[in-house]
PDB file of C-alpha atoms and ligand atoms in Angstrom:
ATOM      1  CA  MET W   1      23.399  -5.765   6.611  1.00 45.00           C
ATOM      2  CA  ASP W   2      22.216  -9.479   5.552  1.00 44.00           C
ATOM      3  CA  HIS W   3      20.857 -11.045   2.626  1.00 44.00           C
ATOM      4  CA  THR W   4      20.068 -13.920   3.255  1.00 51.00           C
ATOM      5  CA  ASN W   5      18.286 -14.900   0.331  1.00 60.00           C
ATOM      6  CA  PRO W   6      17.101 -12.286  -2.978  1.00 63.00           C
ATOM      7  CA  ASN W   7      14.195 -10.869  -1.698  1.00 69.00           C
ATOM      8  CA  SER W   8      14.963  -9.989   1.856  1.00 86.00           C
ATOM      9  CA  PHE W   9      16.053  -7.341   3.394  1.00 90.00           C
ATOM     10  CA  ARG W  10      17.119  -6.825   6.787  1.00 94.00           C
ATOM     11  CA  PHE W  11      18.676  -3.620   8.896  1.00 96.00           C
ATOM     12  CA  ALA W  12      21.221  -5.493  10.728  1.00 96.00           C
ATOM     13  CA  PRO W  13      21.665  -3.163  13.736  1.00 96.00           C
ATOM     14  CA  LEU W  14      17.936  -4.404  14.668  1.00 96.00           C
ATOM     15  CA  ARG W  15      18.547  -7.758  15.898  1.00 95.00           C
ATOM     16  CA  ARG W  16      21.567  -6.295  17.835  1.00 95.00           C
ATOM     17  CA  ALA W  17      19.207  -4.071  20.281  1.00 95.00           C
ATOM     18  CA  ALA W  18      19.765  -3.890  23.769  1.00 93.00           C
ATOM     19  CA  TYR W  19      17.597  -2.452  26.314  1.00 92.00           C
ATOM     20  CA  ARG W  20      19.117   1.097  27.742  1.00 94.00           C
ATOM     21  CA  LEU W  21      16.255   2.736  30.580  1.00 92.00           C
ATOM     22  CA  SER W  22      12.996   3.632  30.464  1.00 91.00           C
ATOM     23  CA  VAL W  23      11.685   6.801  31.244  1.00 91.00           C
ATOM     24  CA  THR W  24       8.959   8.860  32.593  1.00 87.00           C
ATOM     25  CA  ARG W  25      10.535  12.313  31.946  1.00 89.00           C
ATOM     26  CA  ALA W  26      11.833  13.894  28.739  1.00 90.00           C
ATOM     27  CA  GLU W  27      14.665  14.915  30.569  1.00 92.00           C
ATOM     28  CA  GLN W  28      15.307  11.174  31.195  1.00 95.00           C
ATOM     29  CA  LEU W  29      16.162  10.583  27.866  1.00 96.00           C
ATOM     30  CA  PRO W  30      19.892   9.708  26.554  1.00 97.00           C
ATOM     31  CA  ALA W  31      21.767  11.867  24.472  1.00 97.00           C
ATOM     32  CA  ASP W  32      19.924  13.913  21.494  1.00 97.00           C
ATOM     33  CA  ASP W  33      22.213  12.320  19.701  1.00 97.00           C
ATOM     34  CA  GLY W  34      23.011  10.740  16.318  1.00 97.00           C
ATOM     35  CA  ALA W  35      19.096   8.952  15.041  1.00 98.00           C
ATOM     36  CA  GLU W  36      16.600   7.715  16.718  1.00 98.00           C
ATOM     37  CA  VAL W  37      13.308   5.717  15.136  1.00 98.00           C
ATOM     38  CA  ALA W  38       9.743   5.619  17.820  1.00 97.00           C
ATOM     39  CA  ILE W  39       6.790   2.727  17.739  1.00 96.00           C
ATOM     40  CA  ALA W  40       3.933   4.081  19.102  1.00 94.00           C
ATOM     41  CA  GLY W  41       0.239   2.132  18.824  1.00 92.00           C
ATOM     42  CA  ARG W  42      -2.415   1.651  20.553  1.00 89.00           C
ATOM     43  CA  SER W  43      -2.796  -1.302  23.313  1.00 85.00           C
ATOM     44  CA  ASN W  44      -3.151  -4.824  21.827  1.00 89.00           C
ATOM     45  CA  VAL W  45      -2.426  -3.691  18.034  1.00 93.00           C
ATOM     46  CA  GLY W  46       0.678  -5.554  18.175  1.00 93.00           C
ATOM     47  CA  LYS W  47       3.268  -2.861  19.174  1.00 92.00           C
ATOM     48  CA  SER W  48       5.020  -5.745  21.448  1.00 90.00           C
ATOM     49  CA  SER W  49       4.750  -8.635  18.739  1.00 92.00           C
ATOM     50  CA  THR W  50       5.932  -6.067  16.292  1.00 95.00           C
ATOM     51  CA  LEU W  51       9.331  -5.047  18.150  1.00 93.00           C
ATOM     52  CA  ASN W  52       9.658  -8.809  18.985  1.00 91.00           C
ATOM     53  CA  MET W  53       9.821  -9.833  15.083  1.00 93.00           C
ATOM     54  CA  LEU W  54      11.512  -6.578  14.671  1.00 94.00           C
ATOM     55  CA  THR W  55      15.133  -7.421  16.571  1.00 93.00           C
ATOM     56  CA  GLU W  56      14.055 -11.111  16.763  1.00 90.00           C
ATOM     57  CA  ARG W  57      14.451 -11.181  20.630  1.00 82.00           C
ATOM     58  CA  ARG W  58      11.541 -11.835  22.602  1.00 76.00           C
ATOM     59  CA  ALA W  59      13.051 -10.875  25.613  1.00 71.00           C
ATOM     60  CA  LEU W  60      12.843  -7.236  24.157  1.00 73.00           C
ATOM     61  CA  ALA W  61       9.208  -6.443  24.051  1.00 64.00           C
ATOM     62  CA  ARG W  62       8.902  -8.489  27.116  1.00 68.00           C
ATOM     63  CA  VAL W  63      10.911  -6.058  28.955  1.00 62.00           C
ATOM     64  CA  SER W  64       8.502  -3.055  27.727  1.00 59.00           C
ATOM     65  CA  ARG W  65       6.141  -4.575  29.326  1.00 64.00           C
ATOM     66  CA  THR W  66       7.241  -4.990  32.938  1.00 64.00           C
ATOM     67  CA  PRO W  67       4.454  -3.804  35.227  1.00 60.00           C
ATOM     68  CA  GLY W  68       5.204   0.286  35.555  1.00 58.00           C
ATOM     69  CA  ARG W  69       6.625   0.414  32.771  1.00 61.00           C
ATOM     70  CA  THR W  70       3.823  -0.065  29.748  1.00 61.00           C
ATOM     71  CA  GLN W  71       3.532   4.189  30.456  1.00 73.00           C
ATOM     72  CA  ALA W  72       6.963   4.683  29.697  1.00 84.00           C
ATOM     73  CA  ILE W  73       9.584   5.291  27.066  1.00 91.00           C
ATOM     74  CA  ASN W  74      11.282   2.434  26.530  1.00 92.00           C
ATOM     75  CA  VAL W  75      15.114   2.996  24.857  1.00 95.00           C
ATOM     76  CA  PHE W  76      16.548   0.200  22.819  1.00 95.00           C
ATOM     77  CA  ASP W  77      20.572   0.817  22.183  1.00 96.00           C
ATOM     78  CA  LEU W  78      20.854  -0.747  18.044  1.00 97.00           C
ATOM     79  CA  ASP W  79      24.513   0.068  16.688  1.00 96.00           C
ATOM     80  CA  PRO W  80      26.215   2.993  18.527  1.00 96.00           C
ATOM     81  CA  GLY W  81      24.187   6.630  17.858  1.00 96.00           C
ATOM     82  CA  GLN W  82      21.047   4.391  16.577  1.00 98.00           C
ATOM     83  CA  ARG W  83      18.154   3.933  18.706  1.00 98.00           C
ATOM     84  CA  LEU W  84      14.967   2.268  18.622  1.00 97.00           C
ATOM     85  CA  VAL W  85      12.642   3.952  20.972  1.00 96.00           C
ATOM     86  CA  ASP W  86       9.153   2.627  22.442  1.00 93.00           C
ATOM     87  CA  LEU W  87       6.531   5.360  23.180  1.00 91.00           C
ATOM     88  CA  PRO W  88       3.880   4.418  26.061  1.00 83.00           C
ATOM     89  CA  GLY W  89       1.208   2.733  24.291  1.00 75.00           C
ATOM     90  CA  TYR W  90      -2.345   4.843  24.595  1.00 69.00           C
ATOM     91  CA  GLY W  91      -5.881   3.795  25.334  1.00 62.00           C
ATOM     92  CA  TYR W  92      -4.932   1.728  28.136  1.00 54.00           C
ATOM     93  CA  ALA W  93      -8.558   1.317  30.216  1.00 52.00           C
ATOM     94  CA  LYS W  94      -6.427   0.279  33.417  1.00 56.00           C
ATOM     95  CA  VAL W  95      -4.575   3.738  33.662  1.00 57.00           C
ATOM     96  CA  PRO W  96      -5.338   6.165  36.185  1.00 60.00           C
ATOM     97  CA  GLU W  97      -6.980   9.878  34.936  1.00 64.00           C
ATOM     98  CA  ALA W  98      -3.616  11.375  36.731  1.00 62.00           C
ATOM     99  CA  LEU W  99      -1.132   8.981  34.452  1.00 56.00           C
ATOM    100  CA  ARG W 100      -2.617   9.397  31.594  1.00 61.00           C
ATOM    101  CA  ARG W 101      -3.156  13.113  31.554  1.00 63.00           C
ATOM    102  CA  SER W 102       1.058  13.062  31.990  1.00 63.00           C
ATOM    103  CA  TRP W 103       1.394  10.747  28.785  1.00 68.00           C
ATOM    104  CA  GLY W 104      -0.125  13.131  26.303  1.00 74.00           C
ATOM    105  CA  PRO W 105       2.463  16.581  27.557  1.00 80.00           C
ATOM    106  CA  LEU W 106       5.123  13.333  27.684  1.00 84.00           C
ATOM    107  CA  LEU W 107       4.840  12.686  23.893  1.00 85.00           C
ATOM    108  CA  GLU W 108       4.212  15.831  22.896  1.00 85.00           C
ATOM    109  CA  GLN W 109       7.642  17.015  24.228  1.00 89.00           C
ATOM    110  CA  TYR W 110       9.486  14.195  22.511  1.00 92.00           C
ATOM    111  CA  LEU W 111       7.420  14.470  19.778  1.00 92.00           C
ATOM    112  CA  ARG W 112       8.253  18.331  19.016  1.00 92.00           C
ATOM    113  CA  ARG W 113      11.895  18.709  20.834  1.00 95.00           C
ATOM    114  CA  ARG W 114      13.871  15.602  19.994  1.00 97.00           C
ATOM    115  CA  GLY W 115      16.267  16.539  17.622  1.00 97.00           C
ATOM    116  CA  SER W 116      17.495  13.413  16.811  1.00 98.00           C
ATOM    117  CA  LEU W 117      13.816  11.575  15.936  1.00 98.00           C
ATOM    118  CA  ARG W 118      13.863  10.563  12.302  1.00 97.00           C
ATOM    119  CA  GLY W 119      10.456   8.856  12.050  1.00 97.00           C
ATOM    120  CA  LEU W 120       7.171   7.221  13.939  1.00 97.00           C
ATOM    121  CA  ILE W 121       6.010   3.866  12.395  1.00 98.00           C
ATOM    122  CA  LEU W 122       2.489   3.851  13.871  1.00 97.00           C
ATOM    123  CA  VAL W 123       0.933   0.446  14.617  1.00 97.00           C
ATOM    124  CA  MET W 124      -2.904  -0.117  13.793  1.00 97.00           C
ATOM    125  CA  ASP W 125      -5.034  -2.875  14.168  1.00 97.00           C
ATOM    126  CA  ILE W 126      -6.071  -3.079  10.180  1.00 98.00           C
ATOM    127  CA  ARG W 127      -9.887  -4.609  11.265  1.00 98.00           C
ATOM    128  CA  HIS W 128     -10.317  -1.367  13.189  1.00 96.00           C
ATOM    129  CA  PRO W 129      -7.472   1.182  12.280  1.00 96.00           C
ATOM    130  CA  TYR W 130      -7.096   5.030  13.091  1.00 95.00           C
ATOM    131  CA  GLY W 131      -8.907   5.294  16.144  1.00 91.00           C
ATOM    132  CA  PRO W 132      -9.575   8.891  17.468  1.00 86.00           C
ATOM    133  CA  HIS W 133      -5.983   8.443  19.271  1.00 84.00           C
ATOM    134  CA  ASP W 134      -4.057   7.656  16.040  1.00 90.00           C
ATOM    135  CA  ALA W 135      -5.796  10.836  14.634  1.00 91.00           C
ATOM    136  CA  ASP W 136      -4.406  13.049  17.206  1.00 86.00           C
ATOM    137  CA  LEU W 137      -1.322  11.465  17.341  1.00 89.00           C
ATOM    138  CA  ILE W 138      -0.522  11.522  13.072  1.00 92.00           C
ATOM    139  CA  ALA W 139      -2.311  15.235  13.041  1.00 91.00           C
ATOM    140  CA  PHE W 140       0.146  16.212  15.764  1.00 89.00           C
ATOM    141  CA  ALA W 141       3.033  14.385  14.541  1.00 91.00           C
ATOM    142  CA  ALA W 142       2.578  15.898  10.811  1.00 92.00           C
ATOM    143  CA  GLY W 143       2.364  19.545  12.805  1.00 90.00           C
ATOM    144  CA  CYS W 144       6.009  19.129  14.212  1.00 91.00           C
ATOM    145  CA  GLY W 145       7.045  18.100  10.833  1.00 94.00           C
ATOM    146  CA  ARG W 146       7.869  14.337  11.837  1.00 95.00           C
ATOM    147  CA  PRO W 147       7.470  11.680   8.894  1.00 97.00           C
ATOM    148  CA  VAL W 148       4.632   8.505   9.567  1.00 97.00           C
ATOM    149  CA  HIS W 149       4.740   5.017   8.429  1.00 98.00           C
ATOM    150  CA  VAL W 150       1.715   3.392   9.491  1.00 98.00           C
ATOM    151  CA  LEU W 151       1.943  -0.653   9.919  1.00 98.00           C
ATOM    152  CA  LEU W 152      -1.572  -1.929   9.099  1.00 98.00           C
ATOM    153  CA  ASN W 153      -0.671  -5.030  10.830  1.00 98.00           C
ATOM    154  CA  LYS W 154      -2.718  -8.433  11.863  1.00 98.00           C
ATOM    155  CA  ALA W 155      -3.311  -8.432   7.919  1.00 98.00           C
ATOM    156  CA  ASP W 156      -2.976 -12.242   8.032  1.00 98.00           C
ATOM    157  CA  LYS W 157      -6.959 -11.554   9.557  1.00 98.00           C
ATOM    158  CA  LEU W 158      -7.671 -10.512   6.532  1.00 98.00           C
ATOM    159  CA  SER W 159      -8.254 -11.784   2.283  1.00 98.00           C
ATOM    160  CA  ARG W 160      -5.128 -10.371   0.921  1.00 97.00           C
ATOM    161  CA  GLY W 161      -7.996  -7.904  -0.934  1.00 98.00           C
ATOM    162  CA  ALA W 162      -9.790  -7.004   2.169  1.00 98.00           C
ATOM    163  CA  ALA W 163      -6.879  -5.692   2.973  1.00 98.00           C
ATOM    164  CA  ILE W 164      -6.006  -4.029   0.071  1.00 98.00           C
ATOM    165  CA  GLN W 165      -9.465  -2.623  -0.025  1.00 98.00           C
ATOM    166  CA  GLU W 166      -9.477  -1.456   3.363  1.00 98.00           C
ATOM    167  CA  MET W 167      -5.446   0.179   2.724  1.00 98.00           C
ATOM    168  CA  ALA W 168      -6.810   1.999  -0.480  1.00 98.00           C
ATOM    169  CA  ARG W 169     -10.264   3.614   1.457  1.00 98.00           C
ATOM    170  CA  LEU W 170      -7.592   4.965   4.201  1.00 98.00           C
ATOM    171  CA  ARG W 171      -5.657   5.934   1.778  1.00 97.00           C
ATOM    172  CA  ARG W 172      -8.436   8.623   0.539  1.00 97.00           C
ATOM    173  CA  ILE W 173      -8.965  10.137   4.209  1.00 97.00           C
ATOM    174  CA  PRO W 174      -7.680  13.425   3.608  1.00 96.00           C
ATOM    175  CA  GLU W 175      -5.547  13.449   7.168  1.00 95.00           C
ATOM    176  CA  LEU W 176      -3.816  10.503   6.383  1.00 97.00           C
ATOM    177  CA  HIS W 177      -2.297  11.548   2.684  1.00 94.00           C
ATOM    178  CA  GLY W 178       0.913  12.171   3.139  1.00 88.00           C
ATOM    179  CA  VAL W 179       1.649   9.418   5.638  1.00 97.00           C
ATOM    180  CA  ALA W 180       3.018   6.126   4.149  1.00 98.00           C
ATOM    181  CA  MET W 181       1.253   2.997   4.949  1.00 98.00           C
ATOM    182  CA  GLN W 182       1.807  -0.820   4.617  1.00 98.00           C
ATOM    183  CA  LEU W 183      -0.231  -3.956   5.120  1.00 98.00           C
ATOM    184  CA  PHE W 184       1.809  -5.606   7.888  1.00 98.00           C
ATOM    185  CA  SER W 185       1.553  -9.069  10.327  1.00 98.00           C
ATOM    186  CA  ALA W 186       3.460  -9.406  13.456  1.00 96.00           C
ATOM    187  CA  GLN W 187       2.657 -12.849  13.172  1.00 95.00           C
ATOM    188  CA  SER W 188       3.215 -14.000   9.446  1.00 96.00           C
ATOM    189  CA  GLY W 189       6.049 -11.717   8.223  1.00 96.00           C
ATOM    190  CA  LEU W 190       3.470  -9.386   5.753  1.00 97.00           C
ATOM    191  CA  GLY W 191       5.617  -6.592   5.286  1.00 98.00           C
ATOM    192  CA  ILE W 192       8.816  -6.830   7.452  1.00 97.00           C
ATOM    193  CA  ASP W 193      10.729  -6.126   4.756  1.00 97.00           C
ATOM    194  CA  GLU W 194       9.259  -3.096   3.942  1.00 97.00           C
ATOM    195  CA  LEU W 195       9.710  -1.908   7.495  1.00 98.00           C
ATOM    196  CA  HIS W 196      13.728  -3.095   8.386  1.00 97.00           C
ATOM    197  CA  GLU W 197      14.184  -0.684   4.562  1.00 96.00           C
ATOM    198  CA  ARG W 198      12.093   1.968   6.279  1.00 97.00           C
ATOM    199  CA  ILE W 199      13.749   1.996   9.244  1.00 98.00           C
ATOM    200  CA  ALA W 200      17.170   1.845   7.697  1.00 97.00           C
ATOM    201  CA  SER W 201      16.375   4.309   5.626  1.00 96.00           C
ATOM    202  CA  TRP W 202      15.769   7.226   8.748  1.00 97.00           C
ATOM    203  CA  LEU W 203      18.494   6.074  10.847  1.00 97.00           C
ATOM    204  CA  THR W 204      21.077   5.156   7.969  1.00 92.00           C
ATOM    205  CA  PRO W 205      20.619   7.328   5.067  1.00 70.00           C
ATOM    206  CA  GLU W 206      23.534   5.626   2.614  1.00 66.00           C
ATOM    207  CA  ALA W 207      20.730   2.449   2.959  1.00 51.00           C
ATOM    208  CA  GLU W 208      18.607   4.650   1.242  1.00 48.00           C
ATOM    209  CA  LYS W 209      20.904   5.058  -1.546  1.00 47.00           C
ATOM    210  CA  GLU W 210      21.596   1.029  -1.370  1.00 50.00           C
ATOM    211  CA  THR W 211      17.899   0.825  -1.380  1.00 50.00           C
ATOM    212  CA  PRO W 212      16.029   2.536  -4.536  1.00 48.00           C
ATOM    213  CA  ALA W 213      12.640   0.429  -4.690  1.00 50.00           C
ATOM    214  CA  LEU W 214      11.748   2.268  -1.352  1.00 49.00           C
ATOM    215  CA  ALA W 215      10.725   5.025  -3.334  1.00 45.00           C
ATOM    216  CA  GLY W 216       7.979   2.921  -4.627  1.00 45.00           C
ATOM    217  CA  ALA W 217       8.181   0.635  -1.490  1.00 45.00           C
ATOM    218  CA  ASN W 218       4.492   1.098  -0.248  1.00 46.00           C
ATOM    219  CA  SER W 219       2.749   0.116  -3.847  1.00 45.00           C
ATOM    220  CA  GLU W 220       1.938  -3.437  -3.239  1.00 43.00           C
ATOM    221  CA  SER W 221       3.561  -4.870  -6.312  1.00 43.00           C
ATOM    222  CA  SER W 222       6.647  -3.371  -5.958  1.00 42.00           C
ATOM    223  CA  LYS W 223       8.847  -6.278  -3.423  1.00 43.00           C
ATOM    224  CA  GLY W 224       7.821  -9.705  -4.088  1.00 41.00           C
ATOM    225  CA  GLY W 225       7.752 -11.681  -1.634  1.00 41.00           C
ATOM    226  CA  GLU W 226       4.178  -9.899  -0.084  1.00 41.00           C
ATOM    227  CA  ASP W 227       2.036 -10.092  -4.051  1.00 40.00           C
ATOM    228  CA  SER W 228       1.777 -13.969  -3.898  1.00 36.00           C
TER     229      SER W 228
HETATM  230  P1  GDP V   1       0.786  -4.323  22.521  1.00 70.14           P
HETATM  231  O1  GDP V   1      -0.645  -4.438  23.862  1.00 70.14           O
HETATM  232  O2  GDP V   1      -0.103  -3.440  20.998  1.00 70.14           O
HETATM  233  O3  GDP V   1       1.753  -5.106  22.597  1.00 70.14           O
HETATM  234  O4  GDP V   1       0.219  -5.999  21.766  1.00 70.14           O
HETATM  235  P2  GDP V   1       0.358  -7.171  21.467  1.00 70.14           P
HETATM  236  O5  GDP V   1       1.577  -7.405  20.449  1.00 70.14           O
HETATM  237  O6  GDP V   1       0.857  -7.689  23.000  1.00 70.14           O
HETATM  238  O7  GDP V   1      -0.552  -8.374  21.095  1.00 70.14           O
HETATM  239  C1  GDP V   1      -2.067  -7.870  21.213  1.00 70.14           C
HETATM  240  C2  GDP V   1      -2.244  -9.367  20.387  1.00 70.14           C
HETATM  241  O8  GDP V   1      -2.875  -9.551  19.446  1.00 70.14           O
HETATM  242  C3  GDP V   1      -1.694 -10.724  21.188  1.00 70.14           C
HETATM  243  O9  GDP V   1      -2.395 -11.853  21.210  1.00 70.14           O
HETATM  244  C4  GDP V   1      -0.326 -11.133  19.570  1.00 70.14           C
HETATM  245  O10 GDP V   1      -0.632 -12.479  19.759  1.00 70.14           O
HETATM  246  C5  GDP V   1      -1.956 -10.652  18.573  1.00 70.14           C
HETATM  247  N1  GDP V   1      -1.034 -10.330  17.393  1.00 70.14           N
HETATM  248  C6  GDP V   1       0.039  -9.266  17.165  1.00 70.14           C
HETATM  249  N2  GDP V   1       0.127  -8.669  15.952  1.00 70.14           N
HETATM  250  C7  GDP V   1      -0.591 -10.040  15.770  1.00 70.14           C
HETATM  251  C8  GDP V   1      -0.789  -9.972  14.111  1.00 70.14           C
HETATM  252  O11 GDP V   1      -0.414  -9.543  13.284  1.00 70.14           O
HETATM  253  N3  GDP V   1      -1.923 -11.004  13.447  1.00 70.14           N
HETATM  254  C9  GDP V   1      -2.389 -11.791  14.305  1.00 70.14           C
HETATM  255  N4  GDP V   1      -2.918 -12.588  13.924  1.00 70.14           N
HETATM  256  N5  GDP V   1      -2.450 -11.728  15.724  1.00 70.14           N
HETATM  257  C10 GDP V   1      -1.291 -10.634  16.293  1.00 70.14           C
END
């Protein structure tokens, strides 16, 4: 792990992310061992930008955007036995209905059966968060016992006060009780430490012990950095 300054936490394996493969059927996925974290979100919320920022690798998210791959599950290897999994963006208007119908089962099968899946990062646009697809995904993940960590992305587009207020409003929604949530900006880097910590804790249980602040990391004030 890198600690370039005392307030920043980076989970170094993310920087070593390497594209492995894209699959459209669950049986094409790599062997279900080790640990993986998946990232999901409606199109245009900033999922690719988040992947770029997390891995510091521009070319990586470009892979996921290659035509034909936006509807696939794209798998990236981190360190041995660790993977980052980019789930198909939902809500693409241009996608043919037949293809749209095929994502549901793929996603459902993945979330229901994948033993190595430790948690789901769900990216939302803070200016219009928690749409029907997000609600479906959260409900489904909860039903499968999958932890969800929501990124309220593009927080740089709102004042800090408005962003905090919006997060507080979302936290009051009963269906979101128990869902971890944080402010984020894939553009400015707001909230990046907290996201690295979450992923580290899911992929390497020891990392959790190294960062006892994680338990309180969802509160706005635990970390410095984004509080000025
Ligand atoms: P994706 O379709 O979810 O992969 O979304 P992209 O990563 O392609 O982002 C969609 C648009 O939103 C692009 O124009 C990005 O530059 C912009 N964007 C993504 N994240 C942020 C953010 O945190 N802040 C701002 N201001 N713009 C963002």
